[in-house]
mmCIF file of C-alpha atoms and ligand atoms in Angstrom:
data_model
loop_
_atom_site.group_PDB
_atom_site.id
_atom_site.type_symbol
_atom_site.label_atom_id
_atom_site.label_comp_id
_atom_site.label_asym_id
_atom_site.label_seq_id
_atom_site.Cartn_x
_atom_site.Cartn_y
_atom_site.Cartn_z
ATOM 1 C CA UNK J 233 -4.611 22.994 24.941
ATOM 2 C CA UNK J 234 -2.370 25.059 22.642
ATOM 3 C CA UNK J 235 -2.190 28.077 24.967
ATOM 4 C CA UNK J 236 -0.798 28.544 28.464
ATOM 5 C CA UNK J 237 -3.417 28.368 31.184
ATOM 6 C CA UNK J 238 -3.866 29.666 34.715
ATOM 7 C CA UNK J 239 -6.861 29.570 37.068
ATOM 8 C CA UNK J 240 -9.806 31.908 36.509
ATOM 9 C CA UNK J 241 -10.071 33.140 40.112
ATOM 10 C CA UNK J 242 -8.308 32.628 43.408
ATOM 11 C CA UNK J 243 -9.330 29.788 45.671
ATOM 12 C CA UNK J 244 -8.323 28.810 49.205
ATOM 13 C CA UNK J 245 -8.408 25.750 51.394
ATOM 14 C CA UNK J 246 -7.138 24.608 54.751
ATOM 15 C CA UNK J 247 -5.960 21.255 56.030
ATOM 16 C CA UNK J 248 -3.336 19.267 57.874
ATOM 17 C CA UNK J 249 0.279 18.960 56.663
ATOM 18 C CA UNK J 250 1.324 15.322 56.150
ATOM 19 C CA UNK J 251 4.686 15.549 57.911
ATOM 20 C CA UNK J 252 4.501 18.671 60.105
ATOM 21 C CA UNK J 253 1.019 17.738 61.320
ATOM 22 C CA UNK J 254 0.112 21.414 61.590
ATOM 23 C CA UNK J 255 -2.913 23.142 60.075
ATOM 24 C CA UNK J 256 -1.953 24.930 56.840
ATOM 25 C CA UNK J 257 -3.873 27.514 54.832
ATOM 26 C CA UNK J 258 -3.293 27.504 51.082
ATOM 27 C CA UNK J 259 -4.263 30.192 48.580
ATOM 28 C CA UNK J 260 -4.084 29.578 44.815
ATOM 29 C CA UNK J 261 -3.884 32.746 42.702
ATOM 30 C CA UNK J 262 -3.877 33.287 38.908
ATOM 31 C CA UNK J 263 -0.437 34.096 37.460
ATOM 32 C CA UNK J 264 0.688 35.825 34.232
ATOM 33 C CA UNK J 265 1.625 33.628 31.241
ATOM 34 C CA UNK J 266 5.231 32.459 31.332
ATOM 35 C CA UNK J 267 5.647 32.803 35.093
ATOM 36 C CA UNK J 268 5.244 29.075 35.735
ATOM 37 C CA UNK J 269 4.183 27.605 39.073
ATOM 38 C CA UNK J 270 5.637 29.407 42.093
ATOM 39 C CA UNK J 271 5.266 28.582 45.795
ATOM 40 C CA UNK J 272 5.180 31.386 48.357
ATOM 41 C CA UNK J 273 5.732 31.000 52.103
ATOM 42 C CA UNK J 274 3.418 33.580 53.625
ATOM 43 C CA UNK J 275 4.776 32.737 57.070
ATOM 44 C CA UNK J 276 8.321 33.601 55.882
ATOM 45 C CA UNK J 277 7.670 37.148 54.630
ATOM 46 C CA UNK J 278 6.558 35.883 51.233
ATOM 47 C CA UNK J 279 9.807 34.073 50.384
ATOM 48 C CA UNK J 280 9.231 32.181 47.148
ATOM 49 C CA UNK J 281 10.491 29.121 45.300
ATOM 50 C CA UNK J 282 9.724 28.233 41.667
ATOM 51 C CA UNK J 283 8.292 24.722 41.191
ATOM 52 C CA UNK J 284 11.253 23.456 39.171
ATOM 53 C CA UNK J 285 13.369 20.311 39.246
ATOM 54 C CA UNK J 286 16.577 22.265 39.850
ATOM 55 C CA UNK J 287 15.158 23.616 43.138
ATOM 56 C CA UNK J 288 14.494 20.136 44.545
ATOM 57 C CA UNK J 289 16.601 19.800 47.699
ATOM 58 C CA UNK J 290 15.223 16.664 49.352
ATOM 59 C CA UNK J 291 13.398 13.572 48.100
ATOM 60 C CA UNK J 292 13.262 11.176 51.003
ATOM 61 C CA UNK J 293 9.660 11.429 52.217
ATOM 62 C CA UNK J 294 8.176 13.454 49.412
ATOM 63 C CA UNK J 295 9.631 16.067 47.103
ATOM 64 C CA UNK J 296 10.916 19.264 48.742
ATOM 65 C CA UNK J 297 11.570 22.518 46.866
ATOM 66 C CA UNK J 298 14.036 25.004 48.308
ATOM 67 C CA UNK J 299 15.291 28.410 47.229
ATOM 68 C CA UNK J 300 16.843 30.969 49.573
ATOM 69 C CA UNK J 301 14.790 31.010 52.778
ATOM 70 C CA UNK J 302 11.765 29.326 51.191
ATOM 71 C CA UNK J 303 11.226 25.596 51.310
ATOM 72 C CA UNK J 304 8.018 23.668 50.650
ATOM 73 C CA UNK J 305 7.761 19.899 51.143
ATOM 74 C CA UNK J 306 5.416 17.214 49.771
ATOM 75 C CA UNK J 307 4.606 19.216 46.626
ATOM 76 C CA UNK J 308 4.128 16.176 44.351
ATOM 77 C CA UNK J 309 0.404 15.482 44.773
ATOM 78 C CA UNK J 310 -0.504 19.128 44.269
ATOM 79 C CA UNK J 311 1.871 19.407 41.299
ATOM 80 C CA UNK J 312 0.271 16.300 39.766
ATOM 81 C CA UNK J 313 -3.158 17.924 40.096
ATOM 82 C CA UNK J 314 -1.902 21.194 38.578
ATOM 83 C CA UNK J 315 -0.361 19.327 35.629
ATOM 84 C CA UNK J 316 -3.423 17.097 35.330
ATOM 85 C CA UNK J 317 -5.662 20.151 35.123
ATOM 86 C CA UNK J 318 -3.461 21.652 32.383
ATOM 87 C CA UNK J 319 -2.363 24.633 34.503
ATOM 88 C CA UNK J 320 0.943 26.226 33.436
ATOM 89 C CA UNK J 321 1.070 29.399 35.525
ATOM 90 C CA UNK J 322 -0.011 29.600 39.169
ATOM 91 C CA UNK J 323 0.937 31.141 42.503
ATOM 92 C CA UNK J 324 0.569 28.764 45.460
ATOM 93 C CA UNK J 325 0.783 30.548 48.810
ATOM 94 C CA UNK J 326 1.031 28.491 52.006
ATOM 95 C CA UNK J 327 1.459 29.604 55.620
ATOM 96 C CA UNK J 328 3.388 26.497 56.640
ATOM 97 C CA UNK J 329 6.084 24.078 55.417
ATOM 98 C CA UNK J 330 3.813 21.946 53.169
ATOM 99 C CA UNK J 331 0.552 22.202 51.273
ATOM 100 C CA UNK J 332 -2.261 20.454 53.148
ATOM 101 C CA UNK J 333 -2.365 16.733 52.333
ATOM 102 C CA UNK J 334 -6.188 16.763 52.002
ATOM 103 C CA UNK J 335 -7.289 13.217 51.025
ATOM 104 C CA UNK J 336 -3.725 11.977 50.300
ATOM 105 C CA UNK J 337 -4.488 12.026 46.568
ATOM 106 C CA UNK J 338 -4.488 14.514 43.674
ATOM 107 C CA UNK J 339 -8.252 14.439 43.151
ATOM 108 C CA UNK J 340 -8.959 16.643 46.181
ATOM 109 C CA UNK J 341 -6.629 19.295 44.705
ATOM 110 C CA UNK J 342 -8.311 18.939 41.295
ATOM 111 C CA UNK J 343 -11.688 19.573 42.919
ATOM 112 C CA UNK J 344 -10.249 22.776 44.377
ATOM 113 C CA UNK J 345 -8.973 23.754 40.908
ATOM 114 C CA UNK J 346 -12.458 22.994 39.519
ATOM 115 C CA UNK J 347 -13.858 25.678 41.835
ATOM 116 C CA UNK J 348 -11.270 28.167 40.563
ATOM 117 C CA UNK J 349 -11.842 27.290 36.901
ATOM 118 C CA UNK J 350 -9.273 27.377 34.115
ATOM 119 C CA UNK J 351 -8.407 30.449 32.035
ATOM 120 C CA UNK J 352 -6.427 30.314 28.792
ATOM 121 C CA UNK J 353 -3.971 33.073 27.821
ATOM 122 C CA UNK J 354 -2.861 34.186 24.360
ATOM 123 C CA UNK J 355 0.641 32.805 24.971
ATOM 124 C CA UNK J 356 1.382 29.545 23.153
ATOM 125 C CA UNK J 357 2.277 26.557 25.312
ATOM 126 C CA UNK J 358 5.591 24.876 24.640
ATOM 127 C CA UNK J 359 6.266 21.248 25.388
ATOM 128 C CA UNK J 360 9.490 19.291 25.866
ATOM 129 C CA UNK J 361 9.804 16.532 23.323
ATOM 130 C CA UNK J 362 12.255 13.832 24.390
ATOM 131 C CA UNK J 363 14.527 12.887 21.462
ATOM 132 C CA UNK J 364 16.497 9.978 22.912
ATOM 133 C CA UNK J 365 16.306 7.585 25.826
ATOM 134 C CA UNK J 366 17.400 8.970 29.206
ATOM 135 C CA UNK J 367 17.640 6.500 32.077
ATOM 136 C CA UNK J 368 18.710 6.581 35.710
ATOM 137 C CA UNK J 369 19.121 3.586 37.984
ATOM 138 C CA UNK J 370 19.754 2.936 41.662
ATOM 139 C CA UNK J 371 20.157 -0.626 42.926
ATOM 140 C CA UNK J 372 17.094 -2.526 41.613
ATOM 141 C CA UNK J 373 15.132 0.637 40.719
ATOM 142 C CA UNK J 374 15.102 2.598 37.483
ATOM 143 C CA UNK J 375 13.332 5.439 35.707
ATOM 144 C CA UNK J 376 13.513 6.273 32.025
ATOM 145 C CA UNK J 377 12.176 8.775 29.502
ATOM 146 C CA UNK J 378 11.766 7.307 26.033
ATOM 147 C CA UNK J 379 10.826 9.083 22.775
ATOM 148 C CA UNK J 380 7.084 8.838 22.139
ATOM 149 C CA UNK J 381 4.438 10.747 20.194
ATOM 150 C CA UNK J 382 2.364 11.279 23.374
ATOM 151 C CA UNK J 383 2.848 11.425 27.145
ATOM 152 C CA UNK J 384 2.648 7.882 28.496
ATOM 153 C CA UNK J 385 3.391 6.238 31.816
ATOM 154 C CA UNK J 386 4.282 2.635 32.589
ATOM 155 C CA UNK J 387 5.144 1.601 36.128
ATOM 156 C CA UNK J 388 6.002 -1.561 37.993
ATOM 157 C CA UNK J 389 6.370 -2.056 41.733
ATOM 158 C CA UNK J 390 7.222 -5.152 43.732
ATOM 159 C CA UNK J 391 6.704 -5.105 47.500
ATOM 160 C CA UNK J 392 7.309 -7.952 49.946
ATOM 161 C CA UNK J 393 3.951 -7.239 51.617
ATOM 162 C CA UNK J 394 1.157 -9.356 50.126
ATOM 163 C CA UNK J 395 -1.080 -6.295 50.579
ATOM 164 C CA UNK J 396 0.805 -4.756 47.630
ATOM 165 C CA UNK J 397 2.924 -7.450 45.941
ATOM 166 C CA UNK J 398 3.756 -6.953 42.271
ATOM 167 C CA UNK J 399 1.636 -4.368 40.465
ATOM 168 C CA UNK J 400 1.942 -2.904 36.983
ATOM 169 C CA UNK J 401 -0.037 -0.139 35.333
ATOM 170 C CA UNK J 402 0.257 1.824 32.107
ATOM 171 C CA UNK J 403 -1.709 4.765 30.793
ATOM 172 C CA UNK J 404 -1.579 7.427 28.122
ATOM 173 C CA UNK J 405 -2.009 10.866 29.606
ATOM 174 C CA UNK J 406 -5.155 12.853 28.979
ATOM 175 C CA UNK J 407 -6.816 15.208 31.480
ATOM 176 C CA UNK J 408 -9.874 12.926 31.592
ATOM 177 C CA UNK J 409 -7.931 9.699 32.135
ATOM 178 C CA UNK J 410 -5.645 11.305 34.688
ATOM 179 C CA UNK J 411 -8.648 12.430 36.712
ATOM 180 C CA UNK J 412 -10.352 9.050 36.500
ATOM 181 C CA UNK J 413 -7.473 6.548 36.655
ATOM 182 C CA UNK J 414 -4.646 8.223 38.594
ATOM 183 C CA UNK J 415 -5.751 11.287 40.599
ATOM 184 C CA UNK J 416 -7.932 9.320 43.092
ATOM 185 C CA UNK J 417 -5.074 6.951 44.087
ATOM 186 C CA UNK J 418 -4.065 7.654 47.672
ATOM 187 C CA UNK J 419 -0.642 7.719 49.285
ATOM 188 C CA UNK J 420 0.327 4.732 51.411
ATOM 189 C CA UNK J 421 2.706 3.797 54.183
ATOM 190 C CA UNK J 422 3.887 0.992 56.407
ATOM 191 C CA UNK J 423 2.424 1.260 59.904
ATOM 192 C CA UNK J 424 5.604 -0.331 61.333
ATOM 193 C CA UNK J 425 7.646 2.547 59.903
ATOM 194 C CA UNK J 426 5.327 5.251 61.191
ATOM 195 C CA UNK J 427 6.859 5.260 64.677
ATOM 196 C CA UNK J 428 10.363 5.597 63.182
ATOM 197 C CA UNK J 429 9.024 8.399 61.012
ATOM 198 C CA UNK J 430 7.608 10.249 64.009
ATOM 199 C CA UNK J 431 10.969 9.976 65.783
ATOM 200 C CA UNK J 432 12.372 11.829 62.738
ATOM 201 C CA UNK J 433 9.636 14.417 63.387
ATOM 202 C CA UNK J 434 7.755 13.418 60.211
ATOM 203 C CA UNK J 435 4.410 11.835 59.441
ATOM 204 C CA UNK J 436 2.541 13.714 62.184
ATOM 205 C CA UNK J 437 -0.361 14.430 59.840
ATOM 206 C CA UNK J 438 -0.699 10.890 58.440
ATOM 207 C CA UNK J 439 -4.022 9.331 59.382
ATOM 208 C CA UNK J 440 -6.344 6.503 58.374
ATOM 209 C CA UNK J 441 -8.295 9.177 56.451
ATOM 210 C CA UNK J 442 -5.471 10.276 54.121
ATOM 211 C CA UNK J 443 -3.005 7.354 53.941
ATOM 212 C CA UNK J 444 -3.513 3.678 53.109
ATOM 213 C CA UNK J 445 -1.880 1.979 56.088
ATOM 214 C CA UNK J 446 -0.086 -1.320 55.471
ATOM 215 C CA UNK J 447 0.265 -3.701 58.424
ATOM 216 C CA UNK J 448 2.360 -6.690 57.244
ATOM 217 C CA UNK J 449 0.114 -8.345 54.616
ATOM 218 C CA UNK J 450 -3.044 -6.316 54.931
ATOM 219 C CA UNK J 451 -4.342 -2.793 54.472
ATOM 220 C CA UNK J 452 -5.768 -1.639 57.809
ATOM 221 C CA UNK J 453 -8.137 0.925 56.267
ATOM 222 C CA UNK J 454 -8.968 -1.066 53.119
ATOM 223 C CA UNK J 455 -12.440 0.533 53.108
ATOM 224 C CA UNK J 456 -10.711 3.687 51.825
ATOM 225 C CA UNK J 457 -9.311 1.956 48.721
ATOM 226 C CA UNK J 458 -10.541 3.093 45.307
ATOM 227 C CA UNK J 459 -8.660 0.576 43.106
ATOM 228 C CA UNK J 460 -7.330 -2.956 43.721
ATOM 229 C CA UNK J 461 -3.958 -1.765 42.322
ATOM 230 C CA UNK J 462 -4.108 1.646 43.951
ATOM 231 C CA UNK J 463 -0.432 1.541 45.016
ATOM 232 C CA UNK J 464 1.085 1.436 41.529
ATOM 233 C CA UNK J 465 -1.414 4.088 40.401
ATOM 234 C CA UNK J 466 -0.225 6.319 43.236
ATOM 235 C CA UNK J 467 3.385 5.787 42.147
ATOM 236 C CA UNK J 468 2.365 7.098 38.717
ATOM 237 C CA UNK J 469 0.634 10.034 40.421
ATOM 238 C CA UNK J 470 3.910 10.822 42.204
ATOM 239 C CA UNK J 471 5.787 10.570 38.888
ATOM 240 C CA UNK J 472 3.317 12.933 37.180
ATOM 241 C CA UNK J 473 3.887 15.453 39.998
ATOM 242 C CA UNK J 474 7.664 15.057 40.007
ATOM 243 C CA UNK J 475 7.891 15.352 36.202
ATOM 244 C CA UNK J 476 5.705 18.478 36.303
ATOM 245 C CA UNK J 477 8.796 20.135 37.810
ATOM 246 C CA UNK J 478 10.292 20.060 34.290
ATOM 247 C CA UNK J 479 8.404 23.353 33.949
ATOM 248 C CA UNK J 480 6.629 22.278 30.752
ATOM 249 C CA UNK J 481 4.582 19.289 29.606
ATOM 250 C CA UNK J 482 6.714 16.371 28.410
ATOM 251 C CA UNK J 483 6.190 14.478 25.187
ATOM 252 C CA UNK J 484 7.709 11.137 26.157
ATOM 253 C CA UNK J 485 7.035 7.736 27.602
ATOM 254 C CA UNK J 486 7.974 7.420 31.281
ATOM 255 C CA UNK J 487 9.015 3.957 32.406
ATOM 256 C CA UNK J 488 9.343 3.451 36.165
ATOM 257 C CA UNK J 489 10.548 0.331 37.933
ATOM 258 C CA UNK J 490 10.319 0.732 41.745
ATOM 259 C CA UNK J 491 11.153 4.391 41.079
ATOM 260 C CA UNK J 492 10.564 7.144 43.621
ATOM 261 C CA UNK J 493 11.045 10.879 44.114
ATOM 262 C CA UNK J 494 14.861 10.685 44.106
ATOM 263 C CA UNK J 495 15.077 8.839 40.779
ATOM 264 C CA UNK J 496 12.281 10.911 39.231
ATOM 265 C CA UNK J 497 14.268 14.061 40.010
ATOM 266 C CA UNK J 498 17.561 12.514 38.861
ATOM 267 C CA UNK J 499 15.803 11.653 35.600
ATOM 268 C CA UNK J 500 14.877 15.296 34.940
ATOM 269 C CA UNK J 501 18.402 16.415 35.824
ATOM 270 C CA UNK J 502 19.690 13.805 33.374
ATOM 271 C CA UNK J 503 17.289 15.014 30.702
ATOM 272 C CA UNK J 504 18.370 18.652 31.000
ATOM 273 C CA UNK J 505 22.078 17.796 31.369
ATOM 274 C CA UNK J 506 22.387 17.370 27.595
ATOM 275 C CA UNK J 507 20.475 19.671 25.174
ATOM 276 C CA UNK J 508 20.594 16.857 22.593
ATOM 277 C CA UNK J 509 18.130 14.889 24.774
ATOM 278 C CA UNK J 510 15.150 17.117 24.020
ATOM 279 C CA UNK J 511 13.591 19.714 21.779
ATOM 280 C CA UNK J 512 11.098 22.495 22.511
ATOM 281 C CA UNK J 513 7.921 22.136 20.470
ATOM 282 C CA UNK J 514 4.710 24.119 20.249
ATOM 283 C CA UNK J 515 1.288 22.542 19.796
ATOM 284 C CA UNK J 516 1.322 23.655 16.161
ATOM 285 C CA UNK J 517 4.663 22.067 15.265
HETATM 286 ZN ZN1 ZN D 638 2.685 10.310 46.872
#
């Protein structure tokens, strides 16, 4: 894992967009080392936006990237899969406002990346080593990056619904563990909020096939569940995707307490706000 990687060949898929509800075609293409992950809107004359934290414009119902005329929403599950697969450089072309949601997880994107295969370059991969604690808080939620010798995640959520309740999960990142423990965890939502969401012209693509639907104290489509504590695992999946917008792998421990896309992005902005917070390292150092 010491060298930057892209995919070995291009691969395409098609599916429904979570919020727009429209059918979207997505094409993943290999990219030269150092170019990072870039989204292209084929339906907007190829306008592009780099997948970086400083291009995040909206975090309310997913993470949205925006640059010039190009904006792409709900990038976090795909970005988690890209990071989980160890891909550094990639072009992601979509012909709509979001990547397809597929199964509401990261695993379906990883299976697509499996088809493409991974190709290493001769360019060394650099990582961002966190040197001192960076923390952001909002009301009763917080997110922190803490110095650590490896990439670790610890998360706690506490929902009023008995279907979720209090859940904690911790894991040390490896491609194998990410694929097994985190990538299959599906997105979830409150059925009572879905109508409000649709009035905001969002959530049109949410279905019982791609979203765990909470109705008061039960999960309506519980047959879809892959883990008893799937909700906290999905929150880690979101954090992996949001932190992938750092543009390089992190060497740090992430600690999330009821954190979401807004805090995850604020955390990266906090990290980069002071050069004393981090250091660039190569695999050899
Ligand atoms: Zn999510």
